[in-house]
């Protein structure tokens, strides 16, 4: 919903993979990533205990 109006409708995976409305795209881009990254874009390694590894 955006300003009280439904702006996306469809199967969940379809909307999440291929959002059409700019508001949906902004919401999805603001969600935190489950995989941490370095500033250069490379993924950080995380140990099984959850500690970051250099």
mmCIF file of C-alpha atoms in Angstrom:
data_model
loop_
_atom_site.group_PDB
_atom_site.id
_atom_site.type_symbol
_atom_site.label_atom_id
_atom_site.label_comp_id
_atom_site.label_asym_id
_atom_site.label_seq_id
_atom_site.Cartn_x
_atom_site.Cartn_y
_atom_site.Cartn_z
ATOM 1 C CA UNK A 1 0.000 0.000 0.000
ATOM 2 C CA UNK A 2 1.088 3.518 -0.737
ATOM 3 C CA UNK A 3 -0.914 6.540 0.431
ATOM 4 C CA UNK A 4 -3.893 4.302 1.182
ATOM 5 C CA UNK A 5 -3.908 2.610 -2.227
ATOM 6 C CA UNK A 6 -2.907 -0.930 -3.184
ATOM 7 C CA UNK A 7 -0.011 -0.553 -5.624
ATOM 8 C CA UNK A 8 1.148 -4.170 -6.003
ATOM 9 C CA UNK A 9 -0.910 -7.322 -6.206
ATOM 10 C CA UNK A 10 0.092 -10.856 -7.107
ATOM 11 C CA UNK A 11 1.845 -13.970 -5.905
ATOM 12 C CA UNK A 12 4.285 -13.198 -3.073
ATOM 13 C CA UNK A 13 7.407 -14.465 -4.840
ATOM 14 C CA UNK A 14 6.482 -12.640 -8.053
ATOM 15 C CA UNK A 15 6.050 -9.300 -6.248
ATOM 16 C CA UNK A 16 9.264 -9.783 -4.251
ATOM 17 C CA UNK A 17 11.360 -10.773 -7.279
ATOM 18 C CA UNK A 18 9.862 -8.348 -9.798
ATOM 19 C CA UNK A 19 8.382 -5.318 -8.011
ATOM 20 C CA UNK A 20 6.754 -2.800 -10.374
ATOM 21 C CA UNK A 21 5.885 0.188 -8.215
ATOM 22 C CA UNK A 22 8.684 2.537 -7.051
ATOM 23 C CA UNK A 23 7.412 2.395 -3.430
ATOM 24 C CA UNK A 24 7.652 -1.406 -3.388
ATOM 25 C CA UNK A 25 11.183 -1.204 -4.784
ATOM 26 C CA UNK A 26 12.179 1.272 -2.053
ATOM 27 C CA UNK A 27 10.696 -0.900 0.687
ATOM 28 C CA UNK A 28 12.536 -3.981 -0.563
ATOM 29 C CA UNK A 29 15.850 -2.131 -0.919
ATOM 30 C CA UNK A 30 15.552 -0.917 2.701
ATOM 31 C CA UNK A 31 15.261 -4.445 4.105
ATOM 32 C CA UNK A 32 18.475 -5.651 5.765
ATOM 33 C CA UNK A 33 20.433 -8.355 3.983
ATOM 34 C CA UNK A 34 20.897 -11.657 5.814
ATOM 35 C CA UNK A 35 24.427 -11.803 4.385
ATOM 36 C CA UNK A 36 26.780 -9.063 5.662
ATOM 37 C CA UNK A 37 29.048 -7.387 3.099
ATOM 38 C CA UNK A 38 32.268 -5.388 3.188
ATOM 39 C CA UNK A 39 32.282 -1.848 1.733
ATOM 40 C CA UNK A 40 33.742 -3.261 -1.508
ATOM 41 C CA UNK A 41 30.686 -5.530 -1.849
ATOM 42 C CA UNK A 42 32.418 -8.790 -0.916
ATOM 43 C CA UNK A 43 30.615 -11.015 1.554
ATOM 44 C CA UNK A 44 31.968 -11.244 5.092
ATOM 45 C CA UNK A 45 32.606 -14.690 6.482
ATOM 46 C CA UNK A 46 30.640 -15.605 9.566
ATOM 47 C CA UNK A 47 31.565 -18.529 11.808
ATOM 48 C CA UNK A 48 28.965 -21.046 12.997
ATOM 49 C CA UNK A 49 28.853 -19.225 16.339
ATOM 50 C CA UNK A 50 27.915 -15.982 14.537
ATOM 51 C CA UNK A 51 31.287 -14.238 14.898
ATOM 52 C CA UNK A 52 32.675 -12.311 11.918
ATOM 53 C CA UNK A 53 35.872 -13.801 10.492
ATOM 54 C CA UNK A 54 38.492 -11.649 8.729
#
